[in-house]
XYZ file of C-alpha atoms in Angstrom:
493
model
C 93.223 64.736 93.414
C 95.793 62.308 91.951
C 97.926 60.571 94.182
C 101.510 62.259 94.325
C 104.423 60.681 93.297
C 107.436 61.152 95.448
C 111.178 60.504 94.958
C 112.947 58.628 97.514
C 114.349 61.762 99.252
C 110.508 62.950 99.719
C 109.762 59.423 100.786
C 112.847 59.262 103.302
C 112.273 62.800 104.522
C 108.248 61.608 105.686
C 109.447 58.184 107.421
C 111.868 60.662 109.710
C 108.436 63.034 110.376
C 106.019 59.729 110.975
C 108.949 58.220 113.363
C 109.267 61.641 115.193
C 105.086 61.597 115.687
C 105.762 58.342 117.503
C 107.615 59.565 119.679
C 105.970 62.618 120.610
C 108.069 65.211 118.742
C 105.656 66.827 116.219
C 107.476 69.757 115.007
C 104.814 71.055 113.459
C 102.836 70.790 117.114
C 105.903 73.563 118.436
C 104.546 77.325 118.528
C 107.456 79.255 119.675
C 110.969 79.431 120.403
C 112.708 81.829 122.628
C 115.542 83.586 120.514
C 117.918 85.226 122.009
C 120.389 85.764 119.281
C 119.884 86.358 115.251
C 123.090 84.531 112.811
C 124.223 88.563 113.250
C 123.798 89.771 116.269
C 125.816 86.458 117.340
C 128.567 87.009 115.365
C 128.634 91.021 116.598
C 128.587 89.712 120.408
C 131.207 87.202 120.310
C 133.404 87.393 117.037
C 136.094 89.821 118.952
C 137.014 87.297 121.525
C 139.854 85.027 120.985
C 139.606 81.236 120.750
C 141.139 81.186 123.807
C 138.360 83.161 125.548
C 135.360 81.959 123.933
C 136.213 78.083 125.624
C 135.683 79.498 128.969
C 132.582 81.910 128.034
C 129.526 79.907 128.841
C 126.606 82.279 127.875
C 123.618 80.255 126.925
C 122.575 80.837 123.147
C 119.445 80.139 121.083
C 119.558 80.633 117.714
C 116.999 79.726 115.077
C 116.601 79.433 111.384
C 116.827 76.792 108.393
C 119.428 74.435 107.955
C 121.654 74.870 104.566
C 124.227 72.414 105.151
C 125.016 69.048 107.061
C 128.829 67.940 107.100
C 129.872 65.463 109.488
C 129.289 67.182 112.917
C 129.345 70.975 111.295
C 126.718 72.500 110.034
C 125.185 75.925 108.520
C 121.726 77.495 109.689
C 120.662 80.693 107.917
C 118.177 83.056 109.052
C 116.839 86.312 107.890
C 120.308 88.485 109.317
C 122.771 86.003 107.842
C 124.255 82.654 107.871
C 126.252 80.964 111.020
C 128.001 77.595 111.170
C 126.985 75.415 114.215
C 129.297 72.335 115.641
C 127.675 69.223 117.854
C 130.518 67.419 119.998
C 128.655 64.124 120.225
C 131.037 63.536 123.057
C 129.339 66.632 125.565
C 125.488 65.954 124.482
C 122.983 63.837 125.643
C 121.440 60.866 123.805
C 117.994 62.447 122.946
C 120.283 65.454 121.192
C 122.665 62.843 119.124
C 119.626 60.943 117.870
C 118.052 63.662 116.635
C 121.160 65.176 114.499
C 121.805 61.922 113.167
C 118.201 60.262 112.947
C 115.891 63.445 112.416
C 117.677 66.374 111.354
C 117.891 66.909 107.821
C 119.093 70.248 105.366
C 116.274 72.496 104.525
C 114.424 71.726 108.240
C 114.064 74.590 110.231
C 115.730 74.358 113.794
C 116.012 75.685 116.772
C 119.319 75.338 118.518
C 120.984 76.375 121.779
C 124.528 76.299 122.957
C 127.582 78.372 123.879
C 129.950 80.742 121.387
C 133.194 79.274 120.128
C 136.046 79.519 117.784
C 137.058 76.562 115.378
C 140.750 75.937 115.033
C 140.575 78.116 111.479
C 139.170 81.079 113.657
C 135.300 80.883 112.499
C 132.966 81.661 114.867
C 130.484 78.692 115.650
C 127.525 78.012 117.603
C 128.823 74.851 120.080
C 125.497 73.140 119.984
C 123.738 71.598 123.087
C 120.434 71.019 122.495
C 118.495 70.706 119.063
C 114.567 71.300 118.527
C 113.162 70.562 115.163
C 110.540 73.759 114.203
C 109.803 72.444 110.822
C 109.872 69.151 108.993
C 110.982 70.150 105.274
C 109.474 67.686 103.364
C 111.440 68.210 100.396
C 115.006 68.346 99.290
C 116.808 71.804 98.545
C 118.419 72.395 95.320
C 121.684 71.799 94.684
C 123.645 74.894 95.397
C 125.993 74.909 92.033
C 123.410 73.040 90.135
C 119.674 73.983 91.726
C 118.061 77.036 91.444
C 119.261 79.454 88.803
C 116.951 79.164 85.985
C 115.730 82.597 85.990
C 111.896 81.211 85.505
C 111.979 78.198 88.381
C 113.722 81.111 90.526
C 110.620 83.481 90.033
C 108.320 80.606 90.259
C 109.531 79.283 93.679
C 110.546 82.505 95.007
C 110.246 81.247 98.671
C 113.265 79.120 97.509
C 114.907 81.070 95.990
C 114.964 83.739 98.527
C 116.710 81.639 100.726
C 118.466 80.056 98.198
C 120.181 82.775 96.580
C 121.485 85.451 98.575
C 121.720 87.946 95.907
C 117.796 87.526 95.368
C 116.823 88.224 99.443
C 119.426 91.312 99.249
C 117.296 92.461 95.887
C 114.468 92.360 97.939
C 115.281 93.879 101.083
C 116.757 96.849 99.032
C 113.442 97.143 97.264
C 111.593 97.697 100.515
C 114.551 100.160 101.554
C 113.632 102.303 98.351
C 110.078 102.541 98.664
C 110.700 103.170 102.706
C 113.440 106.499 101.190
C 110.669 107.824 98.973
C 108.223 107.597 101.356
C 110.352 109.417 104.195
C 111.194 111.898 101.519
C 107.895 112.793 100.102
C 106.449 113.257 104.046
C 110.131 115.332 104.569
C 108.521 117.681 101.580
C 105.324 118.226 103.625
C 103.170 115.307 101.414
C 100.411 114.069 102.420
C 100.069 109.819 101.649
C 96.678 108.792 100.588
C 94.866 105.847 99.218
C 92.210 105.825 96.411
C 90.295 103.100 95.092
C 91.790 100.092 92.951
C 88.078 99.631 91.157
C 87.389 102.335 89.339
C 83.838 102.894 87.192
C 85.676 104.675 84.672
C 88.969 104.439 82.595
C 91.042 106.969 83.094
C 94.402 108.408 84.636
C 96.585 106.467 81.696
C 96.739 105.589 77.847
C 96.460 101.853 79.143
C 94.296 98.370 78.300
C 92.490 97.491 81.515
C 91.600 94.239 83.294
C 87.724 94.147 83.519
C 85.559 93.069 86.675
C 82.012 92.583 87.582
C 80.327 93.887 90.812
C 77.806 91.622 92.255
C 75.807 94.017 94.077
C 76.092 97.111 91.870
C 75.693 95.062 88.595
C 78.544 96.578 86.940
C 81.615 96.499 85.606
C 84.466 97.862 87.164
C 87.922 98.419 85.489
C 90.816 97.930 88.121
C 92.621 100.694 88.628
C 95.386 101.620 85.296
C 96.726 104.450 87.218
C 95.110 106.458 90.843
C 95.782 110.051 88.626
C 92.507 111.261 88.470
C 91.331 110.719 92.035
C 94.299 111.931 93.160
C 93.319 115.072 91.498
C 90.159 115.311 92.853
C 92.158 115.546 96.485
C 94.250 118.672 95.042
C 90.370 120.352 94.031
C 89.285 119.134 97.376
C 92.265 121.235 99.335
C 94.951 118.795 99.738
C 97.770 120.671 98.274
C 100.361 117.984 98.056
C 99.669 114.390 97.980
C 101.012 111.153 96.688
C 99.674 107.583 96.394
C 102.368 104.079 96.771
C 100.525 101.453 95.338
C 99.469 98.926 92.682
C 98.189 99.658 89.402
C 97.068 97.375 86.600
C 97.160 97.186 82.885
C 96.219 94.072 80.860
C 99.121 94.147 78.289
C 101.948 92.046 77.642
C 105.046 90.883 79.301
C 108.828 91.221 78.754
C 111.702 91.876 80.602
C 110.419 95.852 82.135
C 106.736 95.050 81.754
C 104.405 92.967 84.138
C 100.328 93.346 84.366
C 100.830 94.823 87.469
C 103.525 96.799 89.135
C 103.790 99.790 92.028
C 103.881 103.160 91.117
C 103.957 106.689 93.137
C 102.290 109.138 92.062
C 102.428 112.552 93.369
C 100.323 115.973 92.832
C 101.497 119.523 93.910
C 99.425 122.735 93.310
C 100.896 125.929 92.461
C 103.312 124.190 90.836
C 104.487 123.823 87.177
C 106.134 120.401 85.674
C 109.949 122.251 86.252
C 108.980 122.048 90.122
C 107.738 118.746 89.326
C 111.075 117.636 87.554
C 113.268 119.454 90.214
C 111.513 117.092 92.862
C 111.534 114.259 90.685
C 115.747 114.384 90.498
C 115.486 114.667 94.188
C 113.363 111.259 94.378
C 116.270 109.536 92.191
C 119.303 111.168 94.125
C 117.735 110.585 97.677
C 117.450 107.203 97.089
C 121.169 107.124 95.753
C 122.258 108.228 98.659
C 120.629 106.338 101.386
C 121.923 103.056 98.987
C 125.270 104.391 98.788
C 125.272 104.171 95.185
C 125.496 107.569 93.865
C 127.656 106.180 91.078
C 126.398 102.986 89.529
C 127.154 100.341 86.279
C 123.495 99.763 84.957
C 123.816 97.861 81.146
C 127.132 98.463 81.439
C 126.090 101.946 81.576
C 128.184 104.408 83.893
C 125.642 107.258 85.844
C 126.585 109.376 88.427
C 123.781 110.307 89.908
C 125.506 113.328 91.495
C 125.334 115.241 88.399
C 122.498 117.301 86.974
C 120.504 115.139 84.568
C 120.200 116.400 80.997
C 116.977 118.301 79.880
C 115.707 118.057 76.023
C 112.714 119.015 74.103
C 111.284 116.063 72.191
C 110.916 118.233 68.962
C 114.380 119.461 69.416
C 115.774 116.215 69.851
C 113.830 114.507 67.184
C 115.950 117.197 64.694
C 118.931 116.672 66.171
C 118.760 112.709 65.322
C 116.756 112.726 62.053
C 116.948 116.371 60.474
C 113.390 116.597 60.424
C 112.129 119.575 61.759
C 108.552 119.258 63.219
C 108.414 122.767 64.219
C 109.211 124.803 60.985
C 108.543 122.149 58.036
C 105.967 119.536 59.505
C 103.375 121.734 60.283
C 99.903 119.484 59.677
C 98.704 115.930 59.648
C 99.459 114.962 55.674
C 102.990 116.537 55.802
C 103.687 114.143 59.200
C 101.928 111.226 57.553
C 104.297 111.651 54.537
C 107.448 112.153 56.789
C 106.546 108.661 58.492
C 105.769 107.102 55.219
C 109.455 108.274 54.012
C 110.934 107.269 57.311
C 109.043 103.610 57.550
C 107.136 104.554 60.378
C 103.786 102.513 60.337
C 100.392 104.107 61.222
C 97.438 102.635 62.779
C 94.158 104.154 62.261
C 94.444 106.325 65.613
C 97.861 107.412 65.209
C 97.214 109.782 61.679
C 98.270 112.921 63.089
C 100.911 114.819 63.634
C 101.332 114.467 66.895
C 101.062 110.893 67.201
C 103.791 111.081 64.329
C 105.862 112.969 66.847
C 105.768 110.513 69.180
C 106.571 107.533 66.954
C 109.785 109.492 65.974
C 111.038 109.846 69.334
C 110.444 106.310 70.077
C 112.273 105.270 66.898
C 115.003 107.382 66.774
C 115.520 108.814 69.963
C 115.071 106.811 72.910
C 117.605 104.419 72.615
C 119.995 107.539 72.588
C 118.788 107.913 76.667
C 121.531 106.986 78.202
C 122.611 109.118 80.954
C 119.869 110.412 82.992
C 117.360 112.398 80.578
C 114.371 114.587 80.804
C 112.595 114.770 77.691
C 109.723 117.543 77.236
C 107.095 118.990 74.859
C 104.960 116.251 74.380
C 101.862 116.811 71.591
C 98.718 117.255 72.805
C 97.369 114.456 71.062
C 99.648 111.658 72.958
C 98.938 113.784 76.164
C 95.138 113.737 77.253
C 95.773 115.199 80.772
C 98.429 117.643 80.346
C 98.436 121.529 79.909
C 98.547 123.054 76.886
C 102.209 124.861 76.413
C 101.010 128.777 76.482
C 103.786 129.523 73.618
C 103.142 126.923 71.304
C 99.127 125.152 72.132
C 100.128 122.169 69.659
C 102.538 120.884 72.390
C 101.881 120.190 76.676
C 103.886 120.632 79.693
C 104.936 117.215 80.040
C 108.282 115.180 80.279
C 109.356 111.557 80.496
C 112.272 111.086 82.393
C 115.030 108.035 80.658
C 117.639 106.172 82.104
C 119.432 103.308 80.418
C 116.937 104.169 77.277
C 113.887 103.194 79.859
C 110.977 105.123 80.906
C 111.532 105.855 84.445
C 108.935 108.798 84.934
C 106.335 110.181 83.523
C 104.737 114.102 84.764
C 102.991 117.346 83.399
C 101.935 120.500 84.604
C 98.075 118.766 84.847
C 95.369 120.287 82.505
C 92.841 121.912 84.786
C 90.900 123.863 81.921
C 87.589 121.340 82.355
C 86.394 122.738 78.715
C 89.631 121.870 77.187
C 89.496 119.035 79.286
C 86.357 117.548 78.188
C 87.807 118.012 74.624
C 90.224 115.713 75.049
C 88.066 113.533 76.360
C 86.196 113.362 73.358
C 89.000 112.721 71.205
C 90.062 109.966 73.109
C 86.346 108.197 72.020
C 87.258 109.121 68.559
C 90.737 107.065 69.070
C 88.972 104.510 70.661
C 86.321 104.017 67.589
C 89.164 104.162 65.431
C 90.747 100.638 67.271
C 92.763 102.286 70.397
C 91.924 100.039 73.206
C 94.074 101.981 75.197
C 92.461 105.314 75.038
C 90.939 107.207 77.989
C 86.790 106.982 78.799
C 84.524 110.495 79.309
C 84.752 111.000 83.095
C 82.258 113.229 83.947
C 82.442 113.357 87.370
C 86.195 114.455 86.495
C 85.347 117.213 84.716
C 82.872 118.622 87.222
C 85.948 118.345 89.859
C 87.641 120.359 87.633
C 84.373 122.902 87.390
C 84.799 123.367 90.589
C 88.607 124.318 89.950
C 91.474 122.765 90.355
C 94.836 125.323 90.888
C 97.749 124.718 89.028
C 98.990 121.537 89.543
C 101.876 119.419 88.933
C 101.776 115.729 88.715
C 104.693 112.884 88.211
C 104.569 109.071 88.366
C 107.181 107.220 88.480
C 107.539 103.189 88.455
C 108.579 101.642 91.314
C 109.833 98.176 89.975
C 111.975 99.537 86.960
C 113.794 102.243 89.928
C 114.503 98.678 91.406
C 116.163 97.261 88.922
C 117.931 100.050 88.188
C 119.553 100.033 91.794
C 119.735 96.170 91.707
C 121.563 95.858 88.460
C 118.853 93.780 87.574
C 117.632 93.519 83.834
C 114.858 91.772 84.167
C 111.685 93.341 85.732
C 110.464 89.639 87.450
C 113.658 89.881 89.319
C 112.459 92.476 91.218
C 108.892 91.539 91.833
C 108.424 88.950 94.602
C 105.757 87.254 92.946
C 105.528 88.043 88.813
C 102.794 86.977 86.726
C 104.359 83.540 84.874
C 102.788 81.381 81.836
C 101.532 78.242 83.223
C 104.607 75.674 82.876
C-alpha cells in the first residue's frame, strides 16, 4: 500500500495519541466505562432543580460519548440519547485532568467524563466535569458543521459521520427501525407467523425482476439471489401455515435512482382463505398502524397533503386508463393488433415481449395514469400477461386479482389473490420462457418444484409485498431512497 498522506490536523491529532502512549494512557488499551447516566436521562434527573440547588447537589456522574465541540472551558459531548454541554473549572481539578483537556482532548474523540450536575448562569444544564478519560483517539478532524457534511453523496458514503453529524439523518434512522418494529408487532397482533426462507434460490421466480447471479462451490451451480421470498413463502401456506410473512432483503440487479437500489427490505405476507380485498383491507391497516405509532396520521410528502385517517381510494386500472385517455380497453380494444395500434397512435413504444394487449394495458397506466396517484390509491385488474402469479378474475379471465397500492405517484405495494390452479400455473410459466426468448431478462424461470407444491394444493390465498425503504421515506419526508438506507450501493468516486 502507498504511504498516506496526511494534513496537518491528521498529523497533530497522532503526535497527541504517540505522546499519550508514553505516558501510559492508550485509549485504545481502555475496555469499559461505567455509565451511569445517558446526555437524556441526565438532563431528566436534574434539569428541574434550580441553579441554586444543583451547587449543593453532589451526586457523582459519568457520562460518555463523542465530543462535538471545544470552546474555551465548555464543551458538547453527544451520545446516542442526545447532546449535553460539559464545563471544566480548571480552578477545582487536578493537574493530570487539566493536561489532558488542554494537551489531549480534541473534538471528534470519544470521552468518558465524570462530575456533578449544574446550572450555567443562562440556566443550561451542564455536566461540572471532574475527571476526563479518553475512550477513543479520533484520528481525524470532523466536518465543519455549516460547511462539512451535506453533500447528499459524501453523507451516504460516510454514513458513520454523518449519523452523528447530522441529527436529522440518526432520527431517519431510528424511525426506520421503529417502522419495521410496528409492522412486525402488528402482523404477530393478526396471528402471523414470521419466517425465513432462503436468499439463494436455484430458480428465478417470485418477481418480474433481473437477478444477481452466483456460483456454488460445492453444488457446482449457479444460484440466483433471492428477487423476491414469494414462492417459498407459498410453499409454507401448502405446507399448513395459514398466515405467514417474511422481513427481509431481496435483490434485483437493475439500476439506481432516487426510489431504486439493488437491494432493499421488503415484507411479504401470505393468508389463506383469503381474497386480495382481505389482503388490501390489511394492507391499509399496515400503513395506518404505522401512522399512528409515528404520530403522523397527517403528513406533507412532495408537498403532498395525506391524511392517513381517511379511506384510501380504490380504482380499476382499465377504468382508470378511460377515465384519463378515452380509450376503452374493455369494449373497443379487445385483441393484440387493435392494442398495438392504440399504442402506436398514443406513442407508446413496444419491445418484442410487450406485443399484447395486456402488456399495452400496462404501458397505459404507467403513462397516463400513475402520476395522477396522489392521495393514497389502490389500483386493480391487472392483465394476466403482466401478472404471472395472480388469479385469474372469474368475471372477466383476461384480467387477475391483483392491485398496486400508490402514494405520492410511487409504488408502495404490490398483492393478488395468488394463482393456485398449478395447470394454469404452469401456463404462465411457459409464457414467461416465450418473453424471455423474445429479450425479457426480467421474466420468471419454470419452477417445477413450484408447481408440484401447488399439485399438492394450495387454498386460496392472498399475498401482498410491500417495500420497506420507500414506506421510509414516505414517513421521513425523504425523497431520496439512499437517505433511508444505512449503507446504499454508490459508484466508485
Amino acid at each position: 500500500m502507498a504511504d498516506r498522506k496526511f494534513n496537518d490536523q491528521e498529523i497533530a491529532k497522532r503526535k497527541k495519541l504517540a505522546k499519550m502512549c508514553e505516558n501510559g494512557d492508550n485509549p485504545f488499551l481502555i475496555q469499559k466505562f461505567d455509565r451511569t447516566h445517558t446526555t437524556n436521562s441526565f438532563k431528566e434527573e436534574f434539569n428541574k432543580f434550580s441553579k441554586e440547588e444543583l451547587h449543593d447537589n453532589k451526586t457523582d456522574v459519568k457520562i460518555c460519548g463523542r465530543v462535538m465541540a471545544i470552546r474555551q472551558t465548555f464543551g458538547v459531548i453527544l451520545d446516542f440519547y442526545g447532546k449535553l454541554q460539559f464545563y471544566i473549572n480548571k480552578k477545582n481539578v487536578d493537574e493530570k485532568v487539566n493536561k489532558t483537556f488542554d494537551e489531549c482532548l480534541d473534538i471528534g474523540d470519544i470521552v468518558g467524563l465524570e462530575g456533578t450536575p449544574m446550572k450555567t448562569n443562562t440556566g443550561e444544564i451542564t455536566l461540572n466535569v471532574t475527571n476526563i478519560t479518553i475512550l477513543s483517539k479520533s484520528l481525524k478532524p470532523l466536518p465543519e458543521k455549516y460547511h462539512g457534511l451535506q453533500d447528499e453523496e459524501m453523507r451516504a458514503r460516510h454514513r458513520y459521520v454523518d449519523l452523528f453529524m447530522n441529527d436529522e439523518s440518526m432520527k431517519t434512522f431510528v424511525t426506520r427501525s421503529m417502522i419495521i418494529s410496528e409492522i412486525r408487532r402488528f402482523m404477530d397482533s393478526q396471528d402471523f407467523f414470521e419466517v425465513e426462507t432462503p436468499i439463494l434460490q436455484p430458480i428465478l421466480g417470485g418477481a418480474a425482476a433481473r437477478p444477481f447471479v452466483t456460483y456454488h462451490n460445492t453444488l457446482k451451480r449457479n444460484f440466483y439471489l433471492r428477487v423476491a421470498p414469494e414462492l417459498p413463502l407459498k410453499k409454507l401456506i401448502v405446507g399448513g401455515f395459514e398466515k405467514v410473512y417474511e422481513i427481509g432483503r431481496v435483490f434485483r440487479n437493475e439500476g439506481m435512482d432516487t426510489t431504486h437500489n439493488p437491494e432493499f427490505t421488503t415484507i411479504e405476507a401470505y393468508w389463506a382463505y383469503v381474497s386480495m380485498y382481505e389482503i388490501m383491507d390489511l394492507t391499509e391497516n399496515i400503513f395506518k398502524v404505522v401512522a399512528k405509532k409515528l404520530n403522523m396520521s397527517k403528513i406533507t410528502w412532495k408537498g403532498i397533503e395525506i391524511d392517513f385517517s381517511k379511506p384510501f381510494d380504490r380504482k380499476n386500472i382499465v377504468d382508470f386508463i378511460k377515465e384519463e385517455t378515452g380509450v376503452d380497453f374493455n369494449n373497443e380494444i379487445k385483441d393484440d393488433n387493435a392494442a398495438i395500434a392504440i399504442a402506436k397512435k398514443h406513442h407508446i413504444e413496444l419491445l418484442p415481449h410487450q406485443m399484447n394487449r395486456g402488456h399495452v394495458i400496462n404501458l397505459f397506466f404507467e403513462e397516463f395514469c400513475e402520476k395522477k396517484c396522489i392521495l393514497p390509491t389502490f389500483v386493480y385488474g391487472h392483465p394476466v400477461e403482466v401478472s404471472p402469479l395472480a388469479k385469474k378474475n372469474k368475471k372477466d379471465p383476461r384480467y387477475t386479482d391483483r392491485f398496486e397500492l400508490f402514494i405520492g405517484t410511487k409504488e408502495f405495494a404490490n398483492a393478488f389473490s395468488e394463482l393456485n390452479d398449478p395447470i394454469d400455473q404452469l401456463e404462465r410459466f411457459e409464457e414467461q420462457l416465450k418473453e424471455k426468448e423474445h429479450g425479457n431478462d426480467e421474466a420468471n424461470e419454470m419452477d417445477m418444484d413450484f408447481i408440484e407444491a401447488l399439485e399438492y394444493g394450495l387454498p386460496p390465498t392472498g399475498g401482498l409485498g410491500i417495500g420497506i425503504d420507500r414506506l421510509v421515506m414516505l414517513f421521513t419526508n425523504n425523497e431520496t431512497i439512499r437517505n433511508v438506507l444505512l449503507f446504499p450501493h454508490m459508484k466508485e468516486e
